[in-house]
Amino acid sequence: MRTAIEDLAEEAERLIRDGAWVVSLADQHIAAKAAADLDAAIGTSQFQEGLPAVDRLERLREALAALAIALAHVHGRLAWFIGAAATAFTPVLHWRALPADDGSTFGAIPPTLQQYTEAEEAARRLQRTLASITVAQRSADREP
């Protein structure tokens, strides 16, 4: 997950830097909102690691929901970027933090602590990229 997000982030940053992706003002606002929502969902690593597994999973699902909401409001490259990022986070949908109590889990599995940490780091990387998309484009807009 972390590798997929890193690859997406690098591609987005390269496309913007090279001028192949010009982010519209509307998309800048959506990227900024998505970045803020991700930041609110996934705090610092110290904070997250202190939470019980069920709360960590809840916050990861909130991050995925933030991506889904942002995706619903965009088209073009930003939609493709956010859609690919949301796809990278799909393992979170199959995780569970509660015991099965000998019942069906519908295929949900308990993630390892390392998987939680990796997913949280990926969300933080995505958050930074969405924030930088907004800043990079605004900087480019000001250049003569």
mmCIF file of C-alpha atoms in Angstrom:
data_model
loop_
_atom_site.group_PDB
_atom_site.id
_atom_site.type_symbol
_atom_site.label_atom_id
_atom_site.label_comp_id
_atom_site.label_asym_id
_atom_site.label_seq_id
_atom_site.Cartn_x
_atom_site.Cartn_y
_atom_site.Cartn_z
ATOM 1 C CA MET A 1 0.000 0.000 0.000
ATOM 2 C CA ARG A 2 2.742 2.421 0.966
ATOM 3 C CA THR A 3 4.668 1.673 -2.246
ATOM 4 C CA ALA A 4 1.567 2.177 -4.402
ATOM 5 C CA ILE A 5 0.850 5.552 -2.782
ATOM 6 C CA GLU A 6 4.495 6.602 -3.076
ATOM 7 C CA ASP A 7 4.466 5.757 -6.801
ATOM 8 C CA LEU A 8 1.229 7.685 -7.333
ATOM 9 C CA ALA A 9 2.534 10.674 -5.390
ATOM 10 C CA GLU A 10 5.759 10.794 -7.379
ATOM 11 C CA GLU A 11 3.867 10.557 -10.656
ATOM 12 C CA ALA A 12 1.461 13.351 -9.681
ATOM 13 C CA GLU A 13 4.285 15.591 -8.526
ATOM 14 C CA ARG A 14 6.220 14.959 -11.748
ATOM 15 C CA LEU A 15 3.201 15.677 -13.958
ATOM 16 C CA ILE A 16 2.557 18.967 -12.171
ATOM 17 C CA ARG A 17 6.236 19.953 -12.161
ATOM 18 C CA ASP A 18 6.501 19.221 -15.903
ATOM 19 C CA GLY A 19 3.329 21.170 -16.655
ATOM 20 C CA ALA A 20 1.507 18.124 -18.012
ATOM 21 C CA TRP A 21 -1.110 18.425 -15.259
ATOM 22 C CA VAL A 22 -2.560 21.848 -14.617
ATOM 23 C CA VAL A 23 -4.823 21.596 -11.602
ATOM 24 C CA SER A 24 -7.918 23.785 -11.879
ATOM 25 C CA LEU A 25 -8.929 26.130 -9.074
ATOM 26 C CA ALA A 26 -11.912 23.891 -8.281
ATOM 27 C CA ASP A 27 -9.649 20.841 -8.109
ATOM 28 C CA GLN A 28 -7.242 22.774 -5.880
ATOM 29 C CA HIS A 29 -10.068 23.325 -3.403
ATOM 30 C CA ILE A 30 -11.054 19.656 -3.493
ATOM 31 C CA ALA A 31 -7.440 18.550 -3.049
ATOM 32 C CA ALA A 32 -7.051 20.918 -0.100
ATOM 33 C CA LYS A 33 -10.268 19.634 1.496
ATOM 34 C CA ALA A 34 -9.226 16.014 0.976
ATOM 35 C CA ALA A 35 -5.807 16.778 2.492
ATOM 36 C CA ALA A 36 -7.451 18.372 5.532
ATOM 37 C CA ASP A 37 -9.850 15.448 5.909
ATOM 38 C CA LEU A 38 -6.993 12.939 5.708
ATOM 39 C CA ASP A 39 -5.043 14.927 8.273
ATOM 40 C CA ALA A 40 -8.045 14.903 10.608
ATOM 41 C CA ALA A 41 -8.573 11.170 10.156
ATOM 42 C CA ILE A 42 -4.939 10.108 10.477
ATOM 43 C CA GLY A 43 -3.033 12.005 13.115
ATOM 44 C CA THR A 44 0.597 11.690 13.999
ATOM 45 C CA SER A 45 2.221 8.292 14.200
ATOM 46 C CA GLN A 46 2.653 8.690 17.968
ATOM 47 C CA PHE A 47 -1.062 9.387 18.389
ATOM 48 C CA GLN A 48 -2.201 6.571 16.115
ATOM 49 C CA GLU A 49 0.078 3.971 17.667
ATOM 50 C CA GLY A 50 -1.381 4.760 21.083
ATOM 51 C CA LEU A 51 -4.912 3.929 19.962
ATOM 52 C CA PRO A 52 -6.631 0.553 20.266
ATOM 53 C CA ALA A 53 -6.794 -1.425 17.016
ATOM 54 C CA VAL A 54 -10.509 -0.760 16.566
ATOM 55 C CA ASP A 55 -9.909 3.006 16.654
ATOM 56 C CA ARG A 56 -6.956 2.767 14.280
ATOM 57 C CA LEU A 57 -9.106 0.852 11.814
ATOM 58 C CA GLU A 58 -11.951 3.348 12.215
ATOM 59 C CA ARG A 59 -9.618 6.225 11.348
ATOM 60 C CA LEU A 60 -8.266 4.390 8.312
ATOM 61 C CA ARG A 61 -11.817 3.841 7.118
ATOM 62 C CA GLU A 62 -12.491 7.553 7.657
ATOM 63 C CA ALA A 63 -9.499 8.293 5.436
ATOM 64 C CA LEU A 64 -10.889 6.021 2.739
ATOM 65 C CA ALA A 65 -14.282 7.714 3.074
ATOM 66 C CA ALA A 66 -12.621 11.115 2.642
ATOM 67 C CA LEU A 67 -11.095 9.874 -0.606
ATOM 68 C CA ALA A 68 -14.446 8.555 -1.810
ATOM 69 C CA ILE A 69 -16.130 11.894 -1.093
ATOM 70 C CA ALA A 70 -13.389 13.828 -2.884
ATOM 71 C CA LEU A 71 -13.579 11.429 -5.819
ATOM 72 C CA ALA A 72 -17.304 12.073 -6.154
ATOM 73 C CA HIS A 73 -16.622 15.751 -6.867
ATOM 74 C CA VAL A 74 -13.845 15.617 -9.481
ATOM 75 C CA HIS A 75 -13.117 14.537 -13.018
ATOM 76 C CA GLY A 76 -9.983 14.109 -15.065
ATOM 77 C CA ARG A 77 -6.506 13.699 -13.622
ATOM 78 C CA LEU A 78 -7.415 14.508 -10.021
ATOM 79 C CA ALA A 79 -10.187 11.895 -10.169
ATOM 80 C CA TRP A 80 -7.812 9.360 -11.649
ATOM 81 C CA PHE A 81 -5.228 10.140 -8.980
ATOM 82 C CA ILE A 82 -7.693 9.941 -6.086
ATOM 83 C CA GLY A 83 -9.334 6.835 -7.569
ATOM 84 C CA ALA A 84 -5.990 5.065 -7.805
ATOM 85 C CA ALA A 85 -5.178 6.114 -4.243
ATOM 86 C CA ALA A 86 -8.522 4.817 -2.981
ATOM 87 C CA THR A 87 -7.884 1.545 -4.786
ATOM 88 C CA ALA A 88 -4.528 1.249 -3.022
ATOM 89 C CA PHE A 89 -6.372 1.506 0.308
ATOM 90 C CA THR A 90 -8.905 -1.256 -0.466
ATOM 91 C CA PRO A 91 -7.205 -3.803 1.829
ATOM 92 C CA VAL A 92 -8.522 -1.687 4.713
ATOM 93 C CA LEU A 93 -12.032 -2.727 3.667
ATOM 94 C CA HIS A 94 -11.171 -6.352 4.417
ATOM 95 C CA TRP A 95 -9.673 -5.745 7.844
ATOM 96 C CA ARG A 96 -11.351 -6.322 11.161
ATOM 97 C CA ALA A 97 -10.302 -5.307 14.652
ATOM 98 C CA LEU A 98 -12.912 -7.248 16.593
ATOM 99 C CA PRO A 99 -12.789 -10.966 17.407
ATOM 100 C CA ALA A 100 -14.931 -13.244 15.266
ATOM 101 C CA ASP A 101 -16.479 -15.085 18.214
ATOM 102 C CA ASP A 102 -16.761 -18.190 16.026
ATOM 103 C CA GLY A 103 -19.069 -16.401 13.583
ATOM 104 C CA SER A 104 -18.726 -15.387 9.980
ATOM 105 C CA THR A 105 -16.407 -12.489 9.228
ATOM 106 C CA PHE A 106 -17.359 -12.213 5.544
ATOM 107 C CA GLY A 107 -13.692 -12.702 4.733
ATOM 108 C CA ALA A 108 -12.446 -9.917 6.996
ATOM 109 C CA ILE A 109 -9.036 -10.522 8.532
ATOM 110 C CA PRO A 110 -7.219 -8.914 11.439
ATOM 111 C CA PRO A 111 -4.278 -6.846 10.159
ATOM 112 C CA THR A 112 -0.899 -6.868 11.829
ATOM 113 C CA LEU A 113 0.418 -3.842 13.682
ATOM 114 C CA GLN A 114 2.850 -3.384 10.794
ATOM 115 C CA GLN A 115 -0.064 -3.258 8.319
ATOM 116 C CA TYR A 116 -1.793 -0.570 10.400
ATOM 117 C CA THR A 117 1.421 1.447 10.513
ATOM 118 C CA GLU A 118 2.031 1.057 6.778
ATOM 119 C CA ALA A 119 -1.519 2.130 5.925
ATOM 120 C CA GLU A 120 -1.280 5.143 8.228
ATOM 121 C CA GLU A 121 2.060 6.160 6.697
ATOM 122 C CA ALA A 122 0.541 5.807 3.227
ATOM 123 C CA ALA A 123 -2.375 8.043 4.269
ATOM 124 C CA ARG A 124 0.053 10.657 5.596
ATOM 125 C CA ARG A 125 2.036 10.551 2.328
ATOM 126 C CA LEU A 126 -1.161 10.955 0.346
ATOM 127 C CA GLN A 127 -2.209 13.851 2.572
ATOM 128 C CA ARG A 128 1.114 15.609 1.970
ATOM 129 C CA THR A 129 0.798 15.052 -1.773
ATOM 130 C CA LEU A 130 -2.722 16.458 -1.928
ATOM 131 C CA ALA A 131 -1.586 19.484 0.074
ATOM 132 C CA SER A 132 1.448 19.951 -2.180
ATOM 133 C CA ILE A 133 -0.701 19.691 -5.319
ATOM 134 C CA THR A 134 -2.579 22.739 -4.133
ATOM 135 C CA VAL A 135 0.550 24.660 -3.152
ATOM 136 C CA ALA A 136 2.495 23.694 -6.290
ATOM 137 C CA GLN A 137 -0.314 24.747 -8.581
ATOM 138 C CA ARG A 138 -0.861 28.037 -6.777
ATOM 139 C CA SER A 139 2.870 28.760 -7.057
ATOM 140 C CA ALA A 140 2.790 27.939 -10.769
ATOM 141 C CA ASP A 141 -0.225 30.212 -11.227
ATOM 142 C CA ARG A 142 1.745 33.164 -9.785
ATOM 143 C CA GLU A 143 4.774 32.727 -12.045
ATOM 144 C CA PRO A 144 4.958 35.089 -15.059
#
